[in-house]
CSV table of C-alpha atoms in Angstrom, one decimal:
chain,number,residue,atom,x,y,z
A,94,MET,CA,53.9,-22.6,14.4
A,95,SER,CA,53.3,-19.7,16.8
A,96,GLU,CA,56.2,-17.9,18.7
A,97,LYS,CA,56.9,-18.5,22.0
A,98,VAL,CA,56.2,-16.0,24.5
A,99,LYS,CA,58.7,-14.8,27.4
A,100,PRO,CA,56.9,-14.4,30.6
A,101,LYS,CA,58.3,-11.2,31.3
A,102,ALA,CA,57.6,-10.1,27.4
A,103,PHE,CA,53.8,-11.3,28.6
A,104,LEU,CA,53.8,-9.4,31.6
A,105,MET,CA,54.8,-6.2,30.2
A,106,GLN,CA,52.6,-6.6,26.9
A,107,GLY,CA,49.8,-7.4,29.5
A,108,CYS,CA,50.1,-4.2,31.4
A,109,ALA,CA,50.6,-2.1,28.7
A,110,THR,CA,47.1,-3.4,27.4
A,111,LEU,CA,45.1,-3.0,31.0
A,112,ILE,CA,46.6,0.7,31.1
A,113,ILE,CA,45.8,1.4,27.2
A,114,CYS,CA,42.4,0.0,27.9
A,115,PHE,CA,41.5,1.9,30.4
A,116,LEU,CA,40.7,4.8,28.3
A,117,THR,CA,38.8,2.5,26.3
A,118,SER,CA,36.6,1.4,29.2
A,119,LEU,CA,35.0,4.9,29.7
A,120,THR,CA,32.9,4.3,26.6
A,121,GLY,CA,31.2,1.6,28.6
A,122,PHE,CA,30.4,4.4,30.6
A,123,VAL,CA,28.9,6.4,28.0
A,124,PHE,CA,26.7,4.0,26.5
A,125,ALA,CA,25.8,2.3,29.9
A,126,TRP,CA,24.7,5.7,31.3
A,127,PRO,CA,21.3,5.8,29.5
A,128,SER,CA,20.5,3.2,31.5
A,129,TYR,CA,20.3,4.4,34.8
A,130,THR,CA,18.8,8.1,33.4
A,131,PHE,CA,16.1,6.6,31.6
A,132,GLN,CA,13.2,6.5,34.1
A,133,ILE,CA,14.5,9.9,35.7
A,134,TYR,CA,14.3,11.7,32.4
A,135,LEU,CA,10.8,10.5,31.8
A,136,SER,CA,9.8,11.1,35.3
A,137,ASN,CA,8.6,14.4,37.0
A,138,GLU,CA,11.3,13.7,39.5
A,139,THR,CA,14.1,14.4,36.2
A,140,TYR,CA,17.1,16.8,36.9
A,141,LEU,CA,16.6,18.4,33.7
A,142,GLU,CA,14.0,21.5,33.2
A,143,ALA,CA,11.4,19.1,32.3
A,144,PRO,CA,10.6,15.9,32.0
A,145,ILE,CA,11.4,14.5,28.3
A,146,SER,CA,9.8,12.3,25.7
A,147,THR,CA,10.8,8.4,25.2
A,148,SER,CA,11.8,9.8,21.2
A,149,GLN,CA,14.1,12.2,22.8
A,150,MET,CA,15.1,9.9,25.2
A,151,SER,CA,16.3,7.5,22.0
A,152,MET,CA,17.9,10.3,20.7
A,153,LEU,CA,20.0,10.9,24.0
A,154,GLY,CA,21.0,7.1,23.4
A,155,SER,CA,21.8,7.6,19.7
A,156,ILE,CA,23.5,10.5,19.4
A,157,ILE,CA,26.6,9.2,20.6
A,158,ASN,CA,26.8,7.0,17.2
A,159,VAL,CA,26.5,10.2,15.3
A,160,GLY,CA,29.3,11.9,17.3
A,161,ALA,CA,31.1,8.9,16.7
A,162,LEU,CA,30.9,8.6,13.3
A,163,LEU,CA,31.8,12.3,12.6
A,164,GLY,CA,34.6,11.6,14.9
A,165,THR,CA,36.1,9.0,12.6
A,166,PRO,CA,38.1,10.4,10.0
A,167,LEU,CA,39.9,12.3,12.4
A,168,THR,CA,40.8,9.5,15.1
A,169,VAL,CA,42.4,8.2,11.5
A,170,TYR,CA,44.5,11.3,11.0
A,171,MET,CA,45.7,11.7,15.0
A,172,ALA,CA,46.8,7.8,14.5
A,173,ASP,CA,49.2,8.4,11.2
A,174,LYS,CA,49.9,12.0,12.3
A,175,LEU,CA,50.4,12.1,16.0
A,176,GLY,CA,51.1,8.2,16.3
A,177,ARG,CA,49.2,5.7,18.7
A,178,LYS,CA,50.2,6.5,21.7
A,179,TYR,CA,49.6,10.1,21.8
A,180,SER,CA,46.3,9.7,20.0
A,181,ALA,CA,45.3,7.5,22.5
A,182,MET,CA,45.6,10.1,25.2
A,183,LEU,CA,44.0,12.8,23.4
A,184,VAL,CA,40.7,10.8,22.6
A,185,GLY,CA,40.0,10.6,26.5
A,186,LEU,CA,39.7,14.8,26.6
A,187,PRO,CA,36.4,14.5,25.2
A,188,TYR,CA,34.8,12.3,28.1
A,189,VAL,CA,36.3,14.8,30.6
A,190,ILE,CA,34.1,17.7,29.2
A,191,THR,CA,31.2,15.6,28.4
A,192,TRP,CA,31.0,14.5,32.1
A,193,ALA,CA,31.7,18.1,33.3
A,194,LEU,CA,28.7,19.5,31.2
A,195,VAL,CA,26.5,17.0,32.1
A,196,SER,CA,27.1,17.3,35.8
A,197,VAL,CA,25.9,20.9,35.6
A,198,THR,CA,23.3,21.5,33.2
A,199,ARG,CA,19.6,21.3,33.7
A,200,SER,CA,18.9,21.4,29.8
A,201,TYR,CA,17.9,18.7,27.6
A,202,TYR,CA,20.4,20.2,24.6
A,203,VAL,CA,23.3,20.8,26.6
A,204,VAL,CA,23.4,17.0,27.6
A,205,LEU,CA,22.4,15.9,23.9
A,206,PHE,CA,25.5,18.1,23.2
A,207,SER,CA,27.6,16.4,25.6
A,208,LEU,CA,26.8,12.7,24.7
A,209,GLY,CA,27.3,13.7,21.1
A,210,LEU,CA,30.8,15.0,21.8
A,211,SER,CA,31.3,11.9,23.7
A,212,GLY,CA,31.6,10.0,20.5
A,213,LEU,CA,34.6,11.6,19.2
A,214,SER,CA,35.9,9.7,22.1
A,215,ALA,CA,34.1,6.8,21.3
A,216,ALA,CA,35.2,6.8,17.7
A,217,GLY,CA,39.4,6.6,19.6
A,218,GLN,CA,38.9,3.4,20.5
A,219,SER,CA,40.0,2.0,17.2
A,220,ILE,CA,43.3,3.5,18.4
A,221,SER,CA,43.7,1.3,21.4
A,222,SER,CA,43.2,-1.7,19.4
A,223,ILE,CA,46.0,-0.9,16.8
A,224,TYR,CA,48.4,0.2,19.3
A,225,ILE,CA,47.8,-3.3,21.2
A,226,SER,CA,48.0,-5.4,18.2
A,227,GLU,CA,51.2,-3.7,17.1
A,228,ILE,CA,52.8,-4.2,20.2
A,229,SER,CA,51.9,-7.9,21.2
A,230,GLN,CA,53.4,-10.9,19.8
A,231,ASP,CA,51.1,-13.2,17.5
A,232,SER,CA,50.6,-15.8,19.5
A,233,ILE,CA,49.0,-13.9,22.1
A,234,ARG,CA,47.8,-10.8,20.2
A,235,GLY,CA,43.9,-12.1,20.3
A,236,SER,CA,44.1,-12.2,24.5
A,237,LEU,CA,45.8,-8.6,24.4
A,238,THR,CA,43.9,-7.2,21.8
A,239,SER,CA,40.5,-7.8,23.1
A,240,SER,CA,55.6,-1.8,17.7
A,241,GLU,CA,56.9,0.1,15.0
A,242,ALA,CA,60.5,1.3,16.1
A,243,ARG,CA,63.2,-0.7,17.2
A,244,ASP,CA,63.5,0.4,21.1
A,245,SER,CA,59.4,-0.2,21.4
A,246,ILE,CA,59.6,-3.5,20.1
A,247,ALA,CA,62.8,-4.4,22.5
A,248,PHE,CA,60.8,-2.9,25.3
A,249,TYR,CA,57.5,-5.0,25.0
A,250,ARG,CA,59.2,-7.8,24.1
A,251,ARG,CA,61.7,-7.6,27.1
A,252,VAL,CA,64.9,-8.3,24.8
A,253,ASP,CA,68.0,-6.7,23.9
A,254,VAL,CA,67.5,-3.8,21.4
A,255,ASP,CA,70.3,-5.5,19.1
A,256,SER,CA,68.9,-8.9,19.3
A,257,LYS,CA,67.7,-11.2,16.5
A,258,GLU,CA,64.3,-11.0,17.4
A,259,VAL,CA,64.1,-7.2,17.3
A,260,GLU,CA,66.2,-7.3,14.0
A,261,GLY,CA,63.6,-9.9,12.7
A,262,GLU,CA,60.4,-8.2,13.5
A,263,ILE,CA,61.9,-4.7,12.1
A,264,LYS,CA,62.9,-6.4,8.7
A,265,SER,CA,59.4,-7.9,8.5
A,266,LEU,CA,57.7,-4.4,9.1
A,267,ARG,CA,60.2,-2.9,6.4
A,268,VAL,CA,58.5,-5.4,4.2
A,269,GLN,CA,55.2,-4.5,4.9
A,270,LEU,CA,55.8,-1.0,4.8
A,271,ASP,CA,57.4,-0.6,2.0
A,272,LEU,CA,54.6,1.1,-0.6
A,273,ASN,CA,57.6,1.6,-3.2
A,274,SER,CA,57.8,-2.1,-4.4
A,275,ASP,CA,55.9,-5.0,-3.9
A,276,ILE,CA,54.8,-6.7,-0.8
A,277,ILE,CA,56.1,-10.1,-0.4
A,278,ILE,CA,54.5,-12.6,1.3
A,279,GLU,CA,56.0,-15.8,2.2
A,280,ASP,CA,54.2,-19.2,2.1
A,281,SER,CA,54.8,-20.9,5.8
A,282,THR,CA,54.3,-24.6,4.3
A,283,THR,CA,56.3,-24.1,1.1
A,284,ASN,CA,58.6,-20.7,1.4
A,285,HIS,CA,57.5,-20.0,-1.9
A,286,VAL,CA,57.3,-16.3,-2.8
A,287,PRO,CA,53.5,-16.3,-3.7
A,288,GLU,CA,52.1,-12.6,-4.5
A,289,THR,CA,52.0,-9.3,-4.0
A,290,VAL,CA,49.8,-7.5,-2.1
A,291,ASN,CA,49.1,-3.5,-1.5
A,292,GLU,CA,46.4,-1.4,-0.1
A,293,LYS,CA,44.2,-1.9,-3.4
A,294,SER,CA,44.3,-5.8,-3.0
A,295,GLU,CA,41.7,-8.1,-3.1
A,296,SER,CA,42.9,-9.5,0.3
A,297,SER,CA,42.5,-5.9,1.8
A,298,LYS,CA,39.1,-5.3,0.1
A,299,ARG,CA,38.0,-8.7,1.4
A,300,ALA,CA,39.3,-8.3,4.6
A,301,LEU,CA,37.5,-5.0,5.2
A,302,LEU,CA,34.1,-6.6,4.2
A,303,THR,CA,35.0,-9.3,6.6
A,304,VAL,CA,35.0,-6.9,9.6
A,305,ILE,CA,32.3,-4.9,8.5
A,306,ILE,CA,30.1,-7.9,8.2
A,307,THR,CA,31.1,-9.3,11.4
A,308,MET,CA,30.7,-5.8,13.5
A,309,SER,CA,27.3,-5.4,11.6
A,310,VAL,CA,26.1,-8.7,12.8
A,311,MET,CA,27.6,-8.1,16.4
A,312,VAL,CA,25.4,-5.1,16.8
A,313,LEU,CA,22.2,-6.1,15.2
A,314,MET,CA,22.2,-9.4,17.5
A,315,GLY,CA,20.8,-6.3,20.2
A,316,SER,CA,23.3,-6.8,23.1
A,317,LEU,CA,23.8,-3.1,23.1
A,318,VAL,CA,20.2,-2.0,23.6
A,319,LEU,CA,20.1,-4.3,26.3
A,320,GLN,CA,23.2,-2.4,27.8
A,321,MET,CA,21.6,0.7,27.4
A,322,PHE,CA,18.2,0.3,28.2
A,323,ALA,CA,18.7,-2.4,30.9
A,324,ASP,CA,17.2,-0.5,33.5
A,325,SER,CA,13.7,-0.4,31.8
A,326,ILE,CA,14.2,-4.0,30.6
A,327,PHE,CA,14.8,-5.7,33.7
A,328,LYS,CA,11.8,-3.8,35.3
A,329,GLU,CA,9.4,-5.5,32.8
A,330,ALA,CA,11.4,-8.9,32.6
A,331,ILE,CA,12.2,-9.2,36.8
A,332,PRO,CA,9.9,-7.0,38.5
A,333,SER,CA,10.8,-8.8,42.0
A,334,MET,CA,14.1,-7.5,41.9
A,335,ARG,CA,15.6,-4.0,41.9
A,336,PRO,CA,16.7,-2.9,38.3
A,337,ASN,CA,19.8,-1.0,39.9
A,338,THR,CA,20.8,-4.2,41.7
A,339,CYS,CA,20.2,-6.5,37.8
A,340,ALA,CA,22.1,-4.0,36.2
A,341,ILE,CA,25.0,-4.0,38.4
A,342,LEU,CA,25.2,-7.9,38.6
A,343,LEU,CA,25.2,-7.5,34.3
A,344,VAL,CA,28.3,-5.5,34.6
A,345,VAL,CA,29.9,-8.0,36.6
A,346,ASP,CA,29.0,-10.7,33.9
A,347,TYR,CA,30.0,-8.7,31.6
A,348,LEU,CA,33.8,-8.9,32.8
A,349,MET,CA,33.7,-12.4,34.0
A,350,ALA,CA,32.7,-13.5,30.5
A,351,SER,CA,35.7,-10.7,28.9
A,352,LEU,CA,38.4,-12.2,31.4
A,353,VAL,CA,37.3,-15.8,30.4
A,354,GLY,CA,37.1,-15.0,26.4
A,355,ALA,CA,40.7,-13.3,26.7
A,356,SER,CA,42.1,-16.5,27.1
A,357,THR,CA,39.8,-18.7,25.2
A,358,LEU,CA,40.0,-16.6,22.1
A,359,ASP,CA,43.5,-18.0,21.6
A,360,LYS,CA,42.6,-21.3,22.6
A,361,LEU,CA,39.6,-21.9,20.0
A,362,GLY,CA,40.4,-19.3,17.6
A,363,ARG,CA,38.1,-16.9,16.1
A,364,LYS,CA,36.3,-18.8,13.7
A,365,ASN,CA,35.1,-21.2,16.4
A,366,LEU,CA,34.3,-19.0,18.8
A,367,MET,CA,32.4,-16.6,16.8
A,368,THR,CA,30.4,-19.5,15.3
A,369,ILE,CA,29.6,-21.3,18.6
A,370,THR,CA,28.9,-17.9,20.3
A,371,SER,CA,26.6,-16.8,17.8
A,372,PHE,CA,24.3,-19.9,17.9
A,373,ILE,CA,24.5,-20.1,21.7
A,374,ALA,CA,23.4,-16.5,22.1
A,375,GLY,CA,20.6,-17.0,19.2
A,376,ILE,CA,19.1,-20.0,21.5
A,377,PHE,CA,19.3,-17.6,24.7
A,378,THR,CA,17.6,-14.6,22.4
A,379,ILE,CA,14.6,-16.7,21.6
A,380,LEU,CA,14.5,-17.6,25.4
A,381,ILE,CA,14.1,-14.0,26.4
A,382,GLY,CA,11.7,-13.1,23.5
A,383,THR,CA,9.5,-16.0,24.4
A,384,GLN,CA,9.5,-15.2,28.2
A,385,LEU,CA,8.9,-11.8,27.5
A,386,HIS,CA,6.2,-12.5,25.5
A,387,MET,CA,4.3,-14.9,27.3
A,388,HIS,CA,6.0,-15.3,30.2
A,389,TRP,CA,6.1,-19.1,30.5
A,390,ALA,CA,8.3,-19.5,33.3
A,391,PRO,CA,9.1,-17.9,36.9
A,392,TYR,CA,10.9,-14.2,36.8
A,393,TRP,CA,14.0,-16.1,38.1
A,394,PHE,CA,14.3,-18.1,35.0
A,395,THR,CA,14.1,-14.4,33.3
A,396,ALA,CA,17.1,-13.5,35.1
A,397,VAL,CA,19.1,-16.2,34.6
A,398,ILE,CA,18.6,-16.3,30.7
A,399,ILE,CA,19.6,-12.8,30.5
A,400,TYR,CA,22.9,-13.0,32.3
A,401,LEU,CA,23.6,-16.5,30.2
A,402,HIS,CA,23.1,-14.6,27.0
A,403,SER,CA,25.0,-11.7,28.0
A,404,PHE,CA,28.2,-13.9,29.2
A,405,ILE,CA,28.2,-16.1,25.8
A,406,PHE,CA,27.6,-12.6,24.0
A,407,ASN,CA,30.3,-11.0,25.7
A,408,LEU,CA,32.5,-14.2,25.3
A,409,GLY,CA,32.6,-14.3,21.8
A,410,VAL,CA,30.8,-12.3,19.8
A,411,ALA,CA,31.5,-8.7,21.4
A,412,GLN,CA,35.4,-9.6,21.3
A,413,VAL,CA,36.2,-11.2,17.7
A,414,PRO,CA,35.0,-8.4,15.6
A,415,LEU,CA,37.4,-5.7,17.6
A,416,VAL,CA,40.1,-8.6,17.4
A,417,LEU,CA,39.5,-8.9,13.6
A,418,ALA,CA,39.9,-5.3,12.7
A,419,ALA,CA,43.2,-4.9,14.8
A,420,GLU,CA,45.0,-7.8,13.2
A,421,VAL,CA,43.7,-8.3,9.5
A,422,PHE,CA,44.9,-5.2,7.9
A,423,LEU,CA,48.3,-4.5,6.7
A,424,PRO,CA,50.4,-1.8,8.8
A,425,GLU,CA,49.9,0.7,5.7
A,426,VAL,CA,46.3,0.5,5.7
A,427,ARG,CA,45.1,-0.5,9.1
A,428,ALA,CA,43.8,2.8,10.2
A,429,LEU,CA,42.1,3.5,7.4
A,430,GLY,CA,40.7,-0.1,7.4
A,431,ASN,CA,39.6,0.4,10.9
A,432,SER,CA,38.0,3.9,10.3
A,433,ILE,CA,35.8,2.2,7.4
A,434,ALA,CA,34.8,-0.7,9.7
A,435,LEU,CA,33.9,1.5,12.7
A,436,ALA,CA,32.2,4.3,10.2
A,437,PHE,CA,29.8,1.1,9.5
A,438,LEU,CA,29.8,-0.1,13.4
A,439,TRP,CA,28.1,3.4,14.3
A,440,ILE,CA,25.9,3.8,11.9
A,441,THR,CA,24.7,0.0,12.6
A,442,ASN,CA,24.7,1.5,16.3
A,443,TRP,CA,22.9,4.5,15.4
A,444,ILE,CA,20.0,2.5,13.7
A,445,VAL,CA,19.8,-0.2,16.4
A,446,VAL,CA,19.6,2.5,19.2
A,447,SER,CA,17.2,4.9,17.8
A,448,THR,CA,14.8,2.1,16.5
A,449,PHE,CA,14.5,0.2,19.6
A,450,LEU,CA,12.2,1.8,21.6
A,451,PRO,CA,9.7,3.0,18.6
A,452,LEU,CA,10.0,-0.8,17.5
A,453,VAL,CA,8.9,-2.1,20.9
A,454,GLU,CA,5.9,0.3,21.2
A,455,PHE,CA,4.8,-1.0,17.7
A,456,ILE,CA,5.2,-5.0,18.1
A,457,GLY,CA,6.4,-5.5,21.9
A,458,LEU,CA,9.7,-6.1,24.0
A,459,GLY,CA,9.4,-9.8,23.4
A,460,GLN,CA,8.8,-10.0,19.6
A,461,THR,CA,11.8,-7.4,19.1
A,462,PHE,CA,14.0,-10.1,20.5
A,463,TYR,CA,12.8,-12.6,18.0
A,464,ILE,CA,14.2,-10.3,15.3
A,465,PHE,CA,17.9,-10.2,17.6
A,466,SER,CA,17.7,-14.0,17.4
A,467,VAL,CA,17.3,-14.0,13.5
A,468,ILE,CA,20.0,-12.0,13.2
A,469,CYS,CA,22.4,-14.5,15.4
A,470,PHE,CA,21.5,-17.3,13.7
A,471,ILE,CA,22.8,-15.6,10.5
A,472,GLY,CA,25.7,-14.4,12.0
A,473,SER,CA,26.5,-18.1,13.3
A,474,VAL,CA,25.7,-19.3,9.8
A,475,TYR,CA,28.3,-16.7,8.1
A,476,SER,CA,30.9,-17.4,10.2
A,477,HIS,CA,31.5,-21.1,10.0
A,478,LEU,CA,31.4,-20.6,6.3
A,479,CYS,CA,32.8,-17.5,5.3
A,480,LEU,CA,35.2,-16.3,8.4
A,481,PRO,CA,38.9,-17.1,8.0
A,482,GLU,CA,41.0,-18.4,11.1
A,483,THR,CA,43.4,-15.6,11.8
A,484,LYS,CA,44.7,-17.1,15.3
A,485,GLY,CA,48.8,-16.7,15.9
A,486,LEU,CA,49.3,-15.3,12.1
A,487,SER,CA,50.9,-12.3,11.2
A,488,ALA,CA,49.8,-9.5,9.2
A,489,ASP,CA,51.0,-10.4,6.1
A,490,ALA,CA,50.4,-14.6,6.3
A,491,ILE,CA,46.7,-13.5,7.3
A,492,GLN,CA,46.2,-11.6,3.5
A,493,LEU,CA,46.7,-15.2,1.8
A,494,LEU,CA,43.8,-16.1,3.9
A,495,PHE,CA,41.9,-13.4,2.0
A,496,ILE,CA,42.8,-14.3,-1.6
A,497,LYS,CA,40.3,-16.5,-3.5
A,498,LYS,CA,40.8,-20.2,-3.0
A,499,GLU,CA,41.7,-20.7,-6.9
A,500,ARG,CA,44.6,-18.0,-6.7
A,501,ASN,CA,45.7,-19.5,-3.4
A,502,SER,CA,45.6,-22.9,-4.8
A,503,ASN,CA,48.1,-21.5,-7.5
A,504,LEU,CA,50.5,-20.3,-5.0
A,505,LYS,CA,50.9,-23.3,-3.8
A,506,VAL,CA,52.0,-24.8,-6.7
C-alpha cells in the first residue's frame, strides 16, 4: 500500500525537484542547439571561418554523446565521493565553459571541442535523477523523478527528526546498505523473509538489462533526431511555416507533455504507460514517414502528426526509462547501475545522430522514419511482455520483481 504524502512534504519535495531539474534542463539546450545552427553553418552566412560539410555537422551533433560516455565514470565517482548535492552542482560547470567558448570562437574545431566538453555535464544528469529518487517518497517518486541522512529525510518529509517516520526510513536504509550481511527483502503479502539480494545478484543484473533495453529503444525511436534536426525536418515537412516557429512550438509541446506525464506516470504505472505510448508513437511515426515520402496530405496535417507524436512520446516513452533507472537499483549499486545504463544510452545516441543524415541521403527522410516506427512497435511489445510494474514500490520490494518467476513462487510458499 502506498504511503500517504503530506501536502507540506509534497511541496518541499516538488520545489527541490524543480531546482535540481533546472540543471538537467541545460542538457536540452545543448541537444537542441544544432537544430538552430544547422543551416547557418552549412551556408555562406556561417559564423565560422568557412561553411562546413554535412558530415562535419553530424559530428557536431554526435560529439556530445562521446563526451557524455567519457564523463559517465567520473560522475559515478563524484556521486559516491562528493555526494549527490555537490556533484549535481559541479556538473553544470562544463556548460558554462561550453557556451563561453561557442560565443567567442569562429573555429569549427573549438566548437567541436566545446560540445564534446558539454557531454561531461550531460553525463551528470543521472546524479539529478538519483538525488530526486532518494528524497522522494515512494508514492510520488515517479512524478518527481521524471535522503540518506536523518536530517535530510526529516527536511524533505516535513516531519520531526525524531519521528517514527524518519526512524522507519533510517532502518530501511540500514538494511539496504548493510554490505556485510544479507540484505533482507520482506514480502508485502506474507511478511515472510524470502531471499538475499546484493550487487551481484540476479535481480540487479536483470534490472540493469531492463533499463538498458528501455533506454536504447527510447533513443532508437528517433525522437532525438527530431529535436536536433528540427529546423531542416520542418523545412521539408512544412515549407509553408517558418522552421523556427515550428521548433518553438515543438518545445511548448514537449513541456506540456512532460507536465501531463508527471501526473500520469504514477496513475497508469510505468508498464502501461510505456506500452501504450510506444504503440501510439509507432502509429504516428508511420504517418510521418508516409507523409514525408509520398506527400498524401496537406502540410498542416504534417505539423499535426509531428506534434502529436512528440506529445505522446514525451508523455511516456521519454520519461519511463529515466524513472526506472532511478528506482530499480538498490542504494549501494544505484550510481554504478545508472552509469552503465547511461553509457549504453550515450552510445545509442551517438549511433542514431551520426547515422541519421547519411541514412537520409541514402534512402530518404520518409523511409528513415519507417525504421523508427518498427522500433516503436518493438518497444511496445517488450514493455507489455517483459517490463515489471514498479509504481509505488520501494527499492527492496522492486528486487522481487526481477527474480525469476520460479524462484519468486518458492519465496511465497
